[in-house]
Amino acid sequence: MDTYRESLAQKLLDNVHQASDILEARGWHPEFIKESIPGIIYNSVMAGAGDSDDAVRVVTQAALLLWDPPMSGLGKTRFWREQLDWPLKAKQPLTPHMVIALTKCFVLEWSLTFDHQIYHDLPAELLITRPESA
């Protein structure tokens, strides 16, 4: 995740700048979009961890601005699996799938209780068990 932090923050800022009208249509105040959201996005993504539900909501909404396919497609992320076979360079432009995958990682970094009503469906075993020792 650290490799992509700067690229993710910039992509999310670009999304907000280019699609602020969509955020307004979703009920976000224009002044908040222009003056507060950019700082929240950049600082939150670059921090790597935190505990603000508001920051998580702002970042996820900025990521969703890129998503055109049906919402059901948010549940499956190929990005991390593909990294095992073919690591991408951090300077490569981020695709919508990459942004969603990185945003999911951001959510986990900022989640204390996994209760943000976000689009990830983690198996209970992942949340409550420890890896077995060799």
mmCIF file of C-alpha atoms in Angstrom:
data_model
loop_
_atom_site.group_PDB
_atom_site.id
_atom_site.type_symbol
_atom_site.label_atom_id
_atom_site.label_comp_id
_atom_site.label_asym_id
_atom_site.label_seq_id
_atom_site.Cartn_x
_atom_site.Cartn_y
_atom_site.Cartn_z
ATOM 1 C CA MET A 1 0.000 0.000 0.000
ATOM 2 C CA ASP A 2 2.785 2.424 0.874
ATOM 3 C CA THR A 3 4.089 2.198 -2.688
ATOM 4 C CA TYR A 4 0.795 3.557 -4.034
ATOM 5 C CA ARG A 5 -0.138 6.115 -1.347
ATOM 6 C CA GLU A 6 0.868 9.237 -3.261
ATOM 7 C CA SER A 7 -0.731 8.000 -6.498
ATOM 8 C CA LEU A 8 -3.954 7.064 -4.706
ATOM 9 C CA ALA A 9 -4.189 10.402 -2.915
ATOM 10 C CA GLN A 10 -3.659 12.286 -6.173
ATOM 11 C CA LYS A 11 -6.167 10.161 -8.097
ATOM 12 C CA LEU A 12 -8.821 10.700 -5.426
ATOM 13 C CA LEU A 13 -8.160 14.454 -5.442
ATOM 14 C CA ASP A 14 -8.500 14.476 -9.236
ATOM 15 C CA ASN A 15 -11.789 12.558 -8.937
ATOM 16 C CA VAL A 16 -13.220 15.114 -6.534
ATOM 17 C CA HIS A 17 -12.069 18.027 -8.661
ATOM 18 C CA GLN A 18 -13.493 16.548 -11.877
ATOM 19 C CA ALA A 19 -16.760 15.241 -10.423
ATOM 20 C CA SER A 20 -17.636 17.700 -7.679
ATOM 21 C CA ASP A 21 -21.088 18.069 -9.252
ATOM 22 C CA ILE A 22 -21.779 14.388 -8.547
ATOM 23 C CA LEU A 23 -20.856 14.876 -4.892
ATOM 24 C CA GLU A 24 -23.129 17.918 -4.748
ATOM 25 C CA ALA A 25 -25.967 15.855 -6.246
ATOM 26 C CA ARG A 26 -25.343 13.289 -3.481
ATOM 27 C CA GLY A 27 -25.889 15.979 -0.860
ATOM 28 C CA TRP A 28 -22.361 17.197 -0.118
ATOM 29 C CA HIS A 29 -22.071 20.955 0.462
ATOM 30 C CA PRO A 30 -20.142 22.740 -2.344
ATOM 31 C CA GLU A 31 -17.947 24.689 0.085
ATOM 32 C CA PHE A 32 -17.040 21.487 1.959
ATOM 33 C CA ILE A 33 -16.178 19.788 -1.348
ATOM 34 C CA LYS A 34 -13.921 22.635 -2.417
ATOM 35 C CA GLU A 35 -12.276 23.601 0.869
ATOM 36 C CA SER A 36 -12.259 20.563 3.160
ATOM 37 C CA ILE A 37 -12.424 17.347 1.171
ATOM 38 C CA PRO A 38 -9.038 17.733 -0.581
ATOM 39 C CA GLY A 39 -7.200 18.104 2.729
ATOM 40 C CA ILE A 40 -9.108 15.253 4.335
ATOM 41 C CA ILE A 41 -8.355 12.930 1.423
ATOM 42 C CA TYR A 42 -4.677 13.759 1.101
ATOM 43 C CA ASN A 43 -3.880 13.757 4.819
ATOM 44 C CA SER A 44 -5.864 10.584 5.519
ATOM 45 C CA VAL A 45 -4.397 8.522 2.680
ATOM 46 C CA MET A 46 -0.857 9.686 3.419
ATOM 47 C CA ALA A 47 -1.208 9.052 7.181
ATOM 48 C CA GLY A 48 -1.578 5.297 6.712
ATOM 49 C CA ALA A 49 -3.777 4.834 9.776
ATOM 50 C CA GLY A 50 -6.360 6.632 11.811
ATOM 51 C CA ASP A 51 -9.741 6.380 13.438
ATOM 52 C CA SER A 52 -12.019 8.878 11.704
ATOM 53 C CA ASP A 53 -15.229 7.507 10.252
ATOM 54 C CA ASP A 54 -15.644 10.804 8.419
ATOM 55 C CA ALA A 55 -12.277 10.437 6.692
ATOM 56 C CA VAL A 56 -13.179 6.899 5.627
ATOM 57 C CA ARG A 57 -16.486 8.102 4.232
ATOM 58 C CA VAL A 58 -14.855 10.956 2.279
ATOM 59 C CA VAL A 59 -12.156 8.711 0.803
ATOM 60 C CA THR A 60 -14.591 5.948 -0.178
ATOM 61 C CA GLN A 61 -16.957 8.439 -1.805
ATOM 62 C CA ALA A 62 -14.058 9.893 -3.803
ATOM 63 C CA ALA A 63 -13.103 6.386 -4.951
ATOM 64 C CA LEU A 64 -16.669 5.556 -5.953
ATOM 65 C CA LEU A 65 -16.679 8.536 -8.324
ATOM 66 C CA LEU A 66 -14.561 6.387 -10.663
ATOM 67 C CA TRP A 67 -16.758 3.308 -10.529
ATOM 68 C CA ASP A 68 -19.087 2.831 -13.513
ATOM 69 C CA PRO A 69 -19.816 -0.895 -13.417
ATOM 70 C CA PRO A 70 -22.621 -2.140 -11.166
ATOM 71 C CA MET A 71 -22.012 -1.894 -7.427
ATOM 72 C CA SER A 72 -22.011 -5.682 -7.264
ATOM 73 C CA GLY A 73 -18.621 -5.564 -8.980
ATOM 74 C CA LEU A 74 -17.034 -3.885 -5.955
ATOM 75 C CA GLY A 75 -16.904 -7.150 -4.029
ATOM 76 C CA LYS A 76 -14.198 -8.771 -6.127
ATOM 77 C CA THR A 77 -10.719 -7.292 -6.323
ATOM 78 C CA ARG A 78 -8.027 -8.766 -8.561
ATOM 79 C CA PHE A 79 -5.382 -6.136 -7.928
ATOM 80 C CA TRP A 80 -3.533 -7.763 -5.008
ATOM 81 C CA ARG A 81 -3.541 -11.218 -6.588
ATOM 82 C CA GLU A 82 -2.116 -9.758 -9.796
ATOM 83 C CA GLN A 83 0.671 -8.097 -7.801
ATOM 84 C CA LEU A 84 2.037 -11.533 -6.917
ATOM 85 C CA ASP A 85 2.532 -12.396 -10.579
ATOM 86 C CA TRP A 86 3.368 -9.006 -12.037
ATOM 87 C CA PRO A 87 4.163 -6.155 -9.648
ATOM 88 C CA LEU A 88 3.166 -2.774 -11.050
ATOM 89 C CA LYS A 89 5.207 0.375 -10.848
ATOM 90 C CA ALA A 90 3.869 3.000 -8.451
ATOM 91 C CA LYS A 91 4.024 5.672 -11.166
ATOM 92 C CA GLN A 92 1.660 3.757 -13.446
ATOM 93 C CA PRO A 93 -1.739 5.470 -13.766
ATOM 94 C CA LEU A 94 -4.270 3.902 -11.430
ATOM 95 C CA THR A 95 -7.271 2.183 -12.997
ATOM 96 C CA PRO A 96 -10.688 2.159 -11.285
ATOM 97 C CA HIS A 97 -10.055 -1.430 -10.112
ATOM 98 C CA MET A 98 -6.725 -0.391 -8.609
ATOM 99 C CA VAL A 99 -8.323 2.592 -6.846
ATOM 100 C CA ILE A 100 -11.036 0.389 -5.351
ATOM 101 C CA ALA A 101 -8.470 -2.193 -4.175
ATOM 102 C CA LEU A 102 -6.270 0.459 -2.599
ATOM 103 C CA THR A 103 -9.291 2.142 -1.022
ATOM 104 C CA LYS A 104 -10.278 -1.184 0.553
ATOM 105 C CA CYS A 105 -6.793 -1.375 2.034
ATOM 106 C CA PHE A 106 -7.164 2.211 3.282
ATOM 107 C CA VAL A 107 -10.460 1.257 4.943
ATOM 108 C CA LEU A 108 -8.765 -1.615 6.738
ATOM 109 C CA GLU A 109 -5.939 0.669 7.866
ATOM 110 C CA TRP A 110 -8.467 3.097 9.326
ATOM 111 C CA SER A 111 -10.890 0.510 10.714
ATOM 112 C CA LEU A 112 -10.878 -0.150 14.402
ATOM 113 C CA THR A 113 -14.081 -2.173 14.449
ATOM 114 C CA PHE A 114 -14.661 -3.080 10.758
ATOM 115 C CA ASP A 115 -18.001 -1.312 11.077
ATOM 116 C CA HIS A 116 -17.937 1.333 8.367
ATOM 117 C CA GLN A 117 -20.673 -0.146 6.142
ATOM 118 C CA ILE A 118 -18.202 -0.261 3.285
ATOM 119 C CA TYR A 119 -18.112 -2.612 0.339
ATOM 120 C CA HIS A 120 -15.868 -5.331 1.713
ATOM 121 C CA ASP A 121 -17.020 -8.743 2.786
ATOM 122 C CA LEU A 122 -14.335 -10.319 4.927
ATOM 123 C CA PRO A 123 -14.771 -13.929 6.057
ATOM 124 C CA ALA A 124 -15.243 -14.275 9.794
ATOM 125 C CA GLU A 125 -12.165 -16.521 9.962
ATOM 126 C CA LEU A 126 -10.003 -13.640 8.768
ATOM 127 C CA LEU A 127 -11.336 -11.368 11.479
ATOM 128 C CA ILE A 128 -11.168 -13.713 14.477
ATOM 129 C CA THR A 129 -8.432 -16.292 13.925
ATOM 130 C CA ARG A 130 -4.668 -16.207 14.011
ATOM 131 C CA PRO A 131 -2.393 -17.790 11.423
ATOM 132 C CA GLU A 132 -1.215 -21.250 12.366
ATOM 133 C CA SER A 133 2.414 -21.631 13.402
ATOM 134 C CA ALA A 134 4.620 -23.767 11.202
#
